[in-house]
XYZ file of C-alpha atoms in Angstrom:
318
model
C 6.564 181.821 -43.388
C 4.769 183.464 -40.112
C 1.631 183.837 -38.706
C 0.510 187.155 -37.082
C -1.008 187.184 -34.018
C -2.986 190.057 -32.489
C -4.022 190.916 -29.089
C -7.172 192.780 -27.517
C -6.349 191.833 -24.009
C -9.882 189.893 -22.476
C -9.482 186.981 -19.894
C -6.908 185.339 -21.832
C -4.294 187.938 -21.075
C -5.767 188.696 -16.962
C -2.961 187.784 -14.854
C -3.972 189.691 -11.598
C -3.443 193.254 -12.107
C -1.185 192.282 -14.808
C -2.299 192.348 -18.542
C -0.110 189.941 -20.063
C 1.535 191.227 -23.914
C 1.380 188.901 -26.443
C 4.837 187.605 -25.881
C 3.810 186.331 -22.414
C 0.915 184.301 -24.402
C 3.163 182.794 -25.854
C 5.832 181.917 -23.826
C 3.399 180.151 -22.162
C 2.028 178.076 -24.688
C 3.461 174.585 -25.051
C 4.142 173.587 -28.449
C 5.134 176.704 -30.424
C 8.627 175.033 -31.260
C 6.421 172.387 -33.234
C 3.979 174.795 -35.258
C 7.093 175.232 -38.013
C 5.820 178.976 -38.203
C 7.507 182.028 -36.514
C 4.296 184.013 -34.727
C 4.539 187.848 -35.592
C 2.685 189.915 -32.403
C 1.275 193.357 -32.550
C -0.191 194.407 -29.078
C -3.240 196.171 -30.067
C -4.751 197.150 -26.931
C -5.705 195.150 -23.260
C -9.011 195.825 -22.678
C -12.282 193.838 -21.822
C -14.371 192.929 -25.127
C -17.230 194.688 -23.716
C -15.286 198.095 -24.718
C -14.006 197.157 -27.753
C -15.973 198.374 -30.884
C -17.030 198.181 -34.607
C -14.120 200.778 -35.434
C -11.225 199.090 -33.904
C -11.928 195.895 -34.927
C -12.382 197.140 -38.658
C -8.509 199.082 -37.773
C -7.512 195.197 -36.443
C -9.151 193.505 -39.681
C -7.328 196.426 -42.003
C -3.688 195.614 -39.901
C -4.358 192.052 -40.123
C -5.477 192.428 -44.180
C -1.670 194.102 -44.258
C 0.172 191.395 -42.461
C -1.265 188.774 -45.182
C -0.265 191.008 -47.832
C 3.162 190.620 -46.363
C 3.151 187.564 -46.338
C 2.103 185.937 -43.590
C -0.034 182.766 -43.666
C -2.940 183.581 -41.421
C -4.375 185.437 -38.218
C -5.099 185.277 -34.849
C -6.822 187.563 -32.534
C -7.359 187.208 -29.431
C -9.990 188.904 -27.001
C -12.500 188.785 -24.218
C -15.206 186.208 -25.196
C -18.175 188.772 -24.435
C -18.470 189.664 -27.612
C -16.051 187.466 -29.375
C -18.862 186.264 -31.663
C -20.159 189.718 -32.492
C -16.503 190.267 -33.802
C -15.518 187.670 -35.520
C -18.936 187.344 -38.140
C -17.528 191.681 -38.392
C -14.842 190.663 -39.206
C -15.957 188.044 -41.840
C -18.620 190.340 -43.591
C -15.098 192.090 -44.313
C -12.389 189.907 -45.096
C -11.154 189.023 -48.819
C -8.642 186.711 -48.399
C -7.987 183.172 -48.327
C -6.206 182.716 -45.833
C -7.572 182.533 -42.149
C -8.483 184.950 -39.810
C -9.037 182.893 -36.474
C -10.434 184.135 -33.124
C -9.829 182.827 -29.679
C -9.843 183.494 -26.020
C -10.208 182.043 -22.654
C -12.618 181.312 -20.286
C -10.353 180.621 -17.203
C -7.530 183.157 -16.422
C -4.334 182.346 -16.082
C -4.233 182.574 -12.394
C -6.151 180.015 -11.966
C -6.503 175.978 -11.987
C -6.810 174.739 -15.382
C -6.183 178.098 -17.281
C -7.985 177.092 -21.259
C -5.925 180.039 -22.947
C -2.441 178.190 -24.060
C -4.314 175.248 -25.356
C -6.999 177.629 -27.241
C -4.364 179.419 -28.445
C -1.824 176.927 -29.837
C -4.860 175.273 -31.521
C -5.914 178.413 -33.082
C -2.306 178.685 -34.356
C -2.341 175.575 -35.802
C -5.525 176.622 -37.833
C -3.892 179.805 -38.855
C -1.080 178.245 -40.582
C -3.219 175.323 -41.683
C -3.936 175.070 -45.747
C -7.006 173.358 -44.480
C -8.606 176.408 -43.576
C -8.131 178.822 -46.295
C -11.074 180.499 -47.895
C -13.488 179.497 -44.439
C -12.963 183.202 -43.509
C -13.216 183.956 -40.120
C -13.114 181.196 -37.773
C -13.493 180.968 -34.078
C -11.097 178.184 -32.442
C -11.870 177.278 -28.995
C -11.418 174.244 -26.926
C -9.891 172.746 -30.403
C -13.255 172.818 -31.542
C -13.326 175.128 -35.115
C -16.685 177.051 -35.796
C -17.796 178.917 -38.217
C -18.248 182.296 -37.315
C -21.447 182.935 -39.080
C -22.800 180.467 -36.873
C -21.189 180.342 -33.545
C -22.496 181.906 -30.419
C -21.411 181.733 -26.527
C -23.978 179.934 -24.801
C -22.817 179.966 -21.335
C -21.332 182.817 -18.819
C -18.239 180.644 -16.717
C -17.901 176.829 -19.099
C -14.884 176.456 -21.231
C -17.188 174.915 -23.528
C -19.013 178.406 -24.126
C -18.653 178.324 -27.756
C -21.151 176.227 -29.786
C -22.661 176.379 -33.178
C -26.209 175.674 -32.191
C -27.607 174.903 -35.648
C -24.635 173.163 -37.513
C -21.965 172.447 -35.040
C -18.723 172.903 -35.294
C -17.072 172.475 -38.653
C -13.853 171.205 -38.076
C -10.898 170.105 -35.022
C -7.911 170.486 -34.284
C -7.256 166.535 -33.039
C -3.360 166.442 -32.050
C -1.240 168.561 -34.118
C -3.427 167.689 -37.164
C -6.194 170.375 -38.260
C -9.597 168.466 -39.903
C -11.814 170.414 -41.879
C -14.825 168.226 -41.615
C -17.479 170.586 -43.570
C -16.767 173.485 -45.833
C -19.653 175.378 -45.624
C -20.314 178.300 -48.693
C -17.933 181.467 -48.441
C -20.433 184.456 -48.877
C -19.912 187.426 -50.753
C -20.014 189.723 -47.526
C -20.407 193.304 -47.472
C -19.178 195.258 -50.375
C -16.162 198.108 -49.015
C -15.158 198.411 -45.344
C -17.235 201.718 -44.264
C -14.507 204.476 -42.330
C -15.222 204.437 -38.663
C -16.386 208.140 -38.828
C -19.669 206.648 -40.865
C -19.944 203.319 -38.594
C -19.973 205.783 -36.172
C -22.835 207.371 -37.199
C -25.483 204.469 -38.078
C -27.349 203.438 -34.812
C -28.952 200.627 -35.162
C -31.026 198.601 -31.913
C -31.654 195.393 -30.977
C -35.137 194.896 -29.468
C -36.095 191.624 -27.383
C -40.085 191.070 -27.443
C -40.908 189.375 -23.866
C -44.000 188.885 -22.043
C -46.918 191.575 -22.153
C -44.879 193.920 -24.523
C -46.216 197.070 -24.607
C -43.483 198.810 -26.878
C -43.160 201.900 -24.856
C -39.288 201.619 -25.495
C -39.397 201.983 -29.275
C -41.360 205.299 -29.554
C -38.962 208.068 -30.494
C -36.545 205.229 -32.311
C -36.788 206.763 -36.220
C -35.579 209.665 -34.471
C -32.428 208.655 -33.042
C -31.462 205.187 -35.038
C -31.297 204.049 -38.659
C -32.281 200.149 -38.109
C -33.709 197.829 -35.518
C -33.093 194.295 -35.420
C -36.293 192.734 -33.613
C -35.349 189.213 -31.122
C -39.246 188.165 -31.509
C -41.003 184.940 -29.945
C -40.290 181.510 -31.337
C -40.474 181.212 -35.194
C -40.895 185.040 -35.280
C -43.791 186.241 -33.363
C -44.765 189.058 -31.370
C -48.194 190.207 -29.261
C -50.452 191.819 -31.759
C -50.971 195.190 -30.220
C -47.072 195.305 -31.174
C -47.405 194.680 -34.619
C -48.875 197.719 -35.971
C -45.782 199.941 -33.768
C -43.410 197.635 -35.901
C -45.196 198.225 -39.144
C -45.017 201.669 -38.251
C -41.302 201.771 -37.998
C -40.699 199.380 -41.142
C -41.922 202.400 -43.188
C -39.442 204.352 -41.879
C -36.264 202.351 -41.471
C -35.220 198.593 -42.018
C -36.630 196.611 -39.165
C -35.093 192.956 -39.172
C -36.952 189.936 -37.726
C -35.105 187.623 -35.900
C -35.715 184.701 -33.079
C -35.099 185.218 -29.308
C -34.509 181.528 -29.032
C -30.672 181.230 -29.754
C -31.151 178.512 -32.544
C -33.077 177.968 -35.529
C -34.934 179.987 -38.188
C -37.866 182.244 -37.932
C -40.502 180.922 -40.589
C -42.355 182.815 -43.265
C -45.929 181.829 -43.815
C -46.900 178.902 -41.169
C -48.960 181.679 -38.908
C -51.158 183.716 -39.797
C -52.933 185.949 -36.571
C -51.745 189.637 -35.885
C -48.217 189.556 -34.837
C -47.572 186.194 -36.446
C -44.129 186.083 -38.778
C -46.649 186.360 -41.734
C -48.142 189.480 -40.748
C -44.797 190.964 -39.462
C -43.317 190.331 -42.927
C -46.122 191.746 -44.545
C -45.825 194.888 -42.700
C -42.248 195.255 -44.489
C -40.325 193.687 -41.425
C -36.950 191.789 -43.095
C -36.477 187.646 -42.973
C -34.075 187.824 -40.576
C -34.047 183.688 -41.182
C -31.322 181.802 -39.099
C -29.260 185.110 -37.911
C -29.738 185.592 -34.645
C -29.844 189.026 -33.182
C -26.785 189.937 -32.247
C -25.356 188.864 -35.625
C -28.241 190.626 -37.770
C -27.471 194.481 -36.086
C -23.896 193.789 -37.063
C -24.670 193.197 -40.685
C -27.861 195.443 -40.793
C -25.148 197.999 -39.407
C -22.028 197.111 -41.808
C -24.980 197.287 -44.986
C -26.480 200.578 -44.015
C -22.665 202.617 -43.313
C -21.362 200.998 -46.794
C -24.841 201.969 -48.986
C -24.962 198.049 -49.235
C -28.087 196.748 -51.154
C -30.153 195.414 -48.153
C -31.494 192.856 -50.417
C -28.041 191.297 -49.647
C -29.205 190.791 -46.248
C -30.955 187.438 -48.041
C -27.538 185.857 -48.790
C -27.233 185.324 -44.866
C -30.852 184.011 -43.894
């Protein structure tokens, strides 16, 4: 039995000038003699995460859906860790199978000391082929650390240790050759059909960060140029009150998702009270955004509103 492996390029594959192919990776990696799996590799593209989007890594999810129906027992993909947590919870609103789809990357290129990408990679491996981790659906491996992607986030710009799950940790290790699933959290349903990347295309959704002395100049005009808006709000969900009635405004016209700036934790529904407070936000038709935090809410608000998803499915995630 094999194990496909993808690659997106990102730090992992930076060698200089040189964009290493997915046969360098693993060349490099000590270990792959001992996995007991041969490692099928399709070079998808070598570019930085930043330029990847929701359309190719819906084509990556589809090829890697194919190379499961072929047999294989799991997936990796690798990629820049910019936005490796935006892409893996995409990829796990989407994917129906058992078996795992894993993410990893690096933080430390392999020109210099210490290079993390072998040892991130042969653990994710090791997950990929594991029968521990079937029906998790997508997982991010790093530092042999296995999180959730629902939950993870990358928490800091240069430390291999960028990847944390701030409210649950991770949920498993890889701790020699062994993978232990410590916590299985609940598989969610996930959004119903894969949209074509013509209508992702198409549904603009924004992500708006509330900060000091708002004044909300930037959202007038939004109804007319986007479909959603995820708001990154104060604390437990709170903006200044002369912004409130501007979001009310645009809840009548489109979902508007309340979420928490903070990076961990939930917003809360009826503890405040004043203009502005998560009370009156949710009163004024704004959506729980509960413990999502922004980035991961425009991805699913986006994925629901290009598949005609019931948005009420948004409360599944909270």
């Amino acid at each position: 039995m094999s194990v496909a492996l993808f690659t997106l390029g990102g730090t992992i594959s930076m060698a200089g000038t040189h964009r290493l192919t997915g046969d360098d990776l693993t060349a490099a990696m000590p270990g792959l003699p001992e996995l007991g799996h041969a490692v099928e590799i399709q070079d998808i593209e070598k570019v930085p995460s930043a330029n990847l989007t929701a359309a190719k890594l819906l084509e990556v999810v589809d090829a890697a859906s194919k190379a499961v129906a072929a047999g294989a027992a799991g997936v990796v993909v690798t990629q820049g860790t910019d936005t490796l947590e935006e892409s893996s919870f995409l990829a796990d609103l989407v994917w129906p199978h058992p078996q795992p789809l894993v993410f990893t990357g690096a933080m430390r290129n392999p020109t210099l000391a210490g290079p993390d990408g072998p040892a991130n990679l042969l653990a994710a491996l090791r997950v990929a082929c594991s029968p521990a981790a079937r029906d998790l659906g997508a997982l991010v491996v790093f530092k042999e650390e296995i999180h959730a992607a629902r939950w993870v986030r990358k928490t800091h710009s240069t430390s291999t240790a960028t990847f944390v799950s701030p409210n649950t940790g991770p949920i498993g290790h890889v701790v020699e050759d062994q993978v232990r699933v410590l916590t299985r959290p609940l598989r969610l349903d996930g959004v119903q059909g894969s949209p074509e990347p013509a209508e992702l295309d198409n549904i603009h959704v924004a992500l708006y960060t509330v900060t000091l002395d708002d004044d909300g100049l930037l959202l007038q005009g939004l109804a007319e140029t986007h479909q959603g808006l995820v708001v990154a709000g104060y604390g437990v969900g709170h903006v200044p009150a002369a912004l409130a009635p501007v979001l009310g405004e645009l809840a009548a016209r489109m979902p508007v998702v309340l979420t928490s700036r903070t990076g961990a934790g939930s917003i809360v529904r009826n503890t405040y009270h004043s203009p502005g407070s998560e009370t009156d936000l949710l009163q004024r038709g704004l959506i729980d955004g509960g413990f999502l935090d922004p980035y991961k809410a425009r991805v699913l608000l986006r994925l629901l509103l290009a598949t005609d998803d019931d948005l009420a499915g948004f409360g599944q995630y909270v």
